[in-house]
């Protein structure tokens, strides 16, 4: 086979891979009366809606992207996590979801986003029934890790992992609580997050579920950390 023919095959494969990524849109300023996340015009108004819709479309090897327009996302978050029926005020990630912030809300390509200009904040200060979330974002499931997770282009603030007696995780990971998982966390700014025991900004926790030993192994790059604290002496 000639060199020219090989190049042609590679191009076709790359195009097919790019087409496997779907997109769900989120914009707090959306006014559509029946949003379904299918476009900027019909964008969901909360990030959890976008994550859930993306997860319903995604599959292993075929992640779905969630594009989030600029704004301060401080809605109440009622997804249960941790103890049965416990609500931590957290944004809860799902398998095969790539979450991107920094959009104006008109882009047609992910390369057009500008996270430093179009500030997209995931705010935990009032998301747990009007008070601070224990974790602004949770990665991982009770029975195992989340797979193929990306969080890219957000300001993450306001978590208070100040602890509930007997509830291990509520003392750790005020910004992000990463349980058993290996996400990519990039181009984010973590500030004003406070943990009682460990990980003011991020806690990476490994563990064993049944006979499986899972390692939390987050890849963190191009992030800024300021004003995050851990209160353990």
Short mmCIF file of C-alpha atoms in Angstrom, two decimals:
data_model
loop_
_atom_site.label_atom_id
_atom_site.label_comp_id
_atom_site.label_asym_id
_atom_site.label_seq_id
_atom_site.Cartn_x
_atom_site.Cartn_y
_atom_site.Cartn_z
CA UNK A 1 0.00 0.00 0.00
CA UNK A 2 1.36 3.42 -0.91
CA UNK A 3 2.08 6.17 1.61
CA UNK A 4 -0.69 8.25 0.04
CA UNK A 5 -3.27 5.50 0.61
CA UNK A 6 -2.29 5.09 4.27
CA UNK A 7 -2.73 8.82 4.88
CA UNK A 8 -6.23 8.69 3.39
CA UNK A 9 -7.28 5.92 5.77
CA UNK A 10 -5.99 7.81 8.81
CA UNK A 11 -7.99 10.92 7.86
CA UNK A 12 -11.23 8.91 7.59
CA UNK A 13 -10.67 7.32 11.02
CA UNK A 14 -10.05 10.72 12.65
CA UNK A 15 -13.20 12.19 11.18
CA UNK A 16 -15.26 9.25 12.43
CA UNK A 17 -13.84 9.70 15.95
CA UNK A 18 -14.71 13.39 16.00
CA UNK A 19 -18.27 12.67 14.92
CA UNK A 20 -18.81 10.30 17.87
CA UNK A 21 -18.88 13.24 20.29
CA UNK A 22 -22.37 14.60 20.89
CA UNK A 23 -23.02 17.94 22.59
CA UNK A 24 -25.57 19.02 25.21
CA UNK A 25 -25.95 22.78 25.84
CA UNK A 26 -26.43 24.63 29.13
CA UNK A 27 -27.04 28.35 29.57
CA UNK A 28 -28.38 29.85 32.79
CA UNK A 29 -29.78 32.76 30.78
CA UNK A 30 -31.88 30.48 28.54
CA UNK A 31 -35.53 31.50 28.30
CA UNK A 32 -36.86 28.56 26.30
CA UNK A 33 -40.05 27.25 27.99
CA UNK A 34 -39.22 23.61 27.19
CA UNK A 35 -35.43 23.26 27.03
CA UNK A 36 -33.96 19.96 25.90
CA UNK A 37 -30.27 20.88 25.61
CA UNK A 38 -30.15 20.24 21.87
CA UNK A 39 -28.85 23.73 20.96
CA UNK A 40 -27.94 27.06 22.52
CA UNK A 41 -31.48 28.25 21.78
CA UNK A 42 -32.92 25.32 23.72
CA UNK A 43 -30.21 25.08 26.37
CA UNK A 44 -30.87 23.66 29.81
CA UNK A 45 -30.62 26.18 32.63
CA UNK A 46 -28.78 23.96 35.13
CA UNK A 47 -25.60 21.95 34.73
CA UNK A 48 -26.97 18.79 36.36
CA UNK A 49 -29.67 18.64 33.70
CA UNK A 50 -26.96 18.80 31.08
CA UNK A 51 -24.89 16.08 32.75
CA UNK A 52 -27.90 13.77 33.10
CA UNK A 53 -28.95 14.27 29.47
CA UNK A 54 -25.39 13.67 28.25
CA UNK A 55 -25.08 10.50 30.35
CA UNK A 56 -28.28 9.13 28.84
CA UNK A 57 -26.75 9.48 25.35
CA UNK A 58 -23.17 8.44 26.12
CA UNK A 59 -21.57 5.01 26.09
CA UNK A 60 -18.06 3.67 26.74
CA UNK A 61 -15.77 5.07 24.08
CA UNK A 62 -18.45 7.54 22.95
CA UNK A 63 -18.53 10.36 25.50
CA UNK A 64 -20.90 13.29 25.22
CA UNK A 65 -19.78 16.85 25.83
CA UNK A 66 -21.70 19.40 27.91
CA UNK A 67 -21.02 23.00 26.86
CA UNK A 68 -21.83 25.53 29.60
CA UNK A 69 -22.25 29.23 28.88
CA UNK A 70 -20.89 31.94 31.15
CA UNK A 71 -22.66 32.70 34.42
CA UNK A 72 -22.76 31.90 38.11
CA UNK A 73 -24.44 28.51 38.54
CA UNK A 74 -25.67 28.51 42.14
CA UNK A 75 -28.96 26.60 41.81
CA UNK A 76 -30.12 24.17 44.48
CA UNK A 77 -28.68 20.72 43.81
CA UNK A 78 -30.76 17.82 45.04
CA UNK A 79 -29.02 14.79 43.54
CA UNK A 80 -28.47 12.15 46.22
CA UNK A 81 -24.93 10.97 46.87
CA UNK A 82 -23.12 9.28 49.73
CA UNK A 83 -25.41 7.86 52.37
CA UNK A 84 -28.79 6.63 51.06
CA UNK A 85 -31.05 9.57 50.23
CA UNK A 86 -28.39 12.05 51.38
CA UNK A 87 -28.31 15.36 49.53
CA UNK A 88 -24.93 17.04 49.67
CA UNK A 89 -25.70 20.03 47.41
CA UNK A 90 -23.23 18.67 44.86
CA UNK A 91 -23.04 18.57 41.12
CA UNK A 92 -22.80 14.80 40.51
CA UNK A 93 -20.80 13.60 37.53
CA UNK A 94 -21.87 10.62 35.40
CA UNK A 95 -19.90 8.16 33.24
CA UNK A 96 -18.59 9.30 29.84
CA UNK A 97 -19.45 12.98 30.30
CA UNK A 98 -17.01 15.75 29.33
CA UNK A 99 -17.98 19.03 31.00
CA UNK A 100 -16.68 22.27 29.47
CA UNK A 101 -17.17 25.88 30.60
CA UNK A 102 -16.09 29.20 29.16
CA UNK A 103 -18.62 29.69 26.37
CA UNK A 104 -20.35 32.92 25.40
CA UNK A 105 -23.36 30.92 24.26
CA UNK A 106 -23.09 31.26 20.49
CA UNK A 107 -20.14 28.99 19.65
CA UNK A 108 -20.25 26.24 17.07
CA UNK A 109 -16.81 24.81 17.89
CA UNK A 110 -15.23 24.01 21.24
CA UNK A 111 -12.11 25.82 20.05
CA UNK A 112 -14.05 29.10 20.12
CA UNK A 113 -14.61 29.09 23.88
CA UNK A 114 -12.68 31.52 26.13
CA UNK A 115 -12.76 30.39 29.80
CA UNK A 116 -10.78 33.42 31.03
CA UNK A 117 -13.22 35.82 29.34
CA UNK A 118 -16.56 34.06 29.69
CA UNK A 119 -16.35 33.16 33.37
CA UNK A 120 -18.37 30.06 34.20
CA UNK A 121 -18.66 29.46 37.94
CA UNK A 122 -19.96 26.37 39.70
CA UNK A 123 -20.95 27.91 43.03
CA UNK A 124 -21.65 25.80 46.10
CA UNK A 125 -22.40 28.56 48.61
CA UNK A 126 -26.16 28.02 48.69
CA UNK A 127 -26.68 24.81 46.70
CA UNK A 128 -27.42 22.55 49.70
CA UNK A 129 -30.84 23.75 50.77
CA UNK A 130 -29.64 27.35 50.95
CA UNK A 131 -26.31 26.63 52.63
CA UNK A 132 -22.88 25.48 51.45
CA UNK A 133 -22.44 22.19 49.61
CA UNK A 134 -20.17 19.67 51.31
CA UNK A 135 -18.58 19.19 47.88
CA UNK A 136 -19.21 21.48 44.90
CA UNK A 137 -18.62 18.53 42.53
CA UNK A 138 -18.62 14.80 43.22
CA UNK A 139 -16.89 12.26 40.98
CA UNK A 140 -17.43 8.54 41.61
CA UNK A 141 -20.31 6.22 42.46
CA UNK A 142 -21.06 4.37 45.67
CA UNK A 143 -20.18 1.04 44.04
CA UNK A 144 -17.27 2.08 41.82
CA UNK A 145 -15.54 4.82 39.86
CA UNK A 146 -16.90 7.12 37.23
CA UNK A 147 -15.27 6.47 33.87
CA UNK A 148 -14.07 8.94 31.23
CA UNK A 149 -14.73 12.21 33.07
CA UNK A 150 -13.49 15.65 31.98
CA UNK A 151 -14.05 18.92 33.87
CA UNK A 152 -12.52 21.84 32.00
CA UNK A 153 -12.85 25.62 32.10
CA UNK A 154 -14.67 26.41 35.37
CA UNK A 155 -14.35 28.51 38.47
CA UNK A 156 -15.22 26.27 41.43
CA UNK A 157 -16.04 27.90 44.75
CA UNK A 158 -18.00 27.79 47.99
CA UNK A 159 -17.66 24.15 49.14
CA UNK A 160 -17.61 23.52 52.88
CA UNK A 161 -16.65 19.96 53.73
CA UNK A 162 -17.01 20.80 57.40
CA UNK A 163 -18.25 17.37 58.34
CA UNK A 164 -21.14 15.32 59.64
CA UNK A 165 -20.33 12.96 62.49
CA UNK A 166 -19.87 9.42 61.16
CA UNK A 167 -20.01 10.50 57.51
CA UNK A 168 -16.43 10.12 56.25
CA UNK A 169 -16.59 11.94 52.96
CA UNK A 170 -18.27 15.12 54.24
CA UNK A 171 -14.97 16.15 55.84
CA UNK A 172 -12.97 15.96 52.60
CA UNK A 173 -12.88 17.55 49.17
CA UNK A 174 -14.81 20.82 49.39
CA UNK A 175 -14.23 21.81 45.78
CA UNK A 176 -14.14 18.35 44.21
CA UNK A 177 -14.53 15.02 45.98
CA UNK A 178 -12.97 12.45 43.66
CA UNK A 179 -13.89 8.95 44.78
CA UNK A 180 -12.09 6.00 43.12
CA UNK A 181 -11.91 7.74 39.75
CA UNK A 182 -9.36 9.07 37.24
CA UNK A 183 -10.83 12.25 35.75
CA UNK A 184 -9.13 14.99 33.77
CA UNK A 185 -9.47 18.34 35.54
CA UNK A 186 -8.12 21.23 33.48
CA UNK A 187 -8.19 25.02 33.12
CA UNK A 188 -10.11 25.48 36.37
CA UNK A 189 -9.80 28.00 39.19
CA UNK A 190 -10.47 26.73 42.72
CA UNK A 191 -11.07 29.31 45.44
CA UNK A 192 -12.96 29.79 48.72
CA UNK A 193 -13.30 26.08 49.46
CA UNK A 194 -12.81 24.77 53.01
CA UNK A 195 -12.42 21.18 54.22
CA UNK A 196 -12.44 19.93 57.79
CA UNK A 197 -9.93 17.12 57.27
CA UNK A 198 -8.37 16.93 53.80
CA UNK A 199 -8.48 18.48 50.36
CA UNK A 200 -9.78 22.02 50.61
CA UNK A 201 -9.85 22.24 46.83
CA UNK A 202 -9.68 18.56 45.76
CA UNK A 203 -9.62 15.26 47.63
CA UNK A 204 -8.60 12.13 45.73
CA UNK A 205 -9.75 9.03 47.62
CA UNK A 206 -8.87 5.46 46.65
CA UNK A 207 -10.74 2.50 48.09
CA UNK A 208 -11.87 -1.09 47.85
CA UNK A 209 -15.34 -2.16 46.75
CA UNK A 210 -15.86 -5.89 47.13
CA UNK A 211 -12.75 -7.52 45.68
CA UNK A 212 -11.86 -4.50 43.52
CA UNK A 213 -9.22 -2.01 44.61
CA UNK A 214 -9.71 1.33 42.86
CA UNK A 215 -7.10 4.09 42.72
CA UNK A 216 -8.14 7.72 42.52
CA UNK A 217 -5.75 9.11 39.95
CA UNK A 218 -6.90 12.52 38.75
CA UNK A 219 -4.92 14.23 35.99
CA UNK A 220 -4.89 17.92 36.96
CA UNK A 221 -3.33 20.52 34.70
CA UNK A 222 -3.39 24.27 34.05
CA UNK A 223 -5.46 24.96 37.17
CA UNK A 224 -5.20 27.78 39.72
CA UNK A 225 -5.63 27.23 43.47
CA UNK A 226 -6.10 30.17 45.81
CA UNK A 227 -7.79 30.70 49.15
CA UNK A 228 -8.63 27.04 49.74
CA UNK A 229 -8.04 25.74 53.24
CA UNK A 230 -8.05 22.60 55.36
CA UNK A 231 -8.79 23.04 59.04
CA UNK A 232 -7.21 19.88 60.45
CA UNK A 233 -4.39 20.72 62.86
#
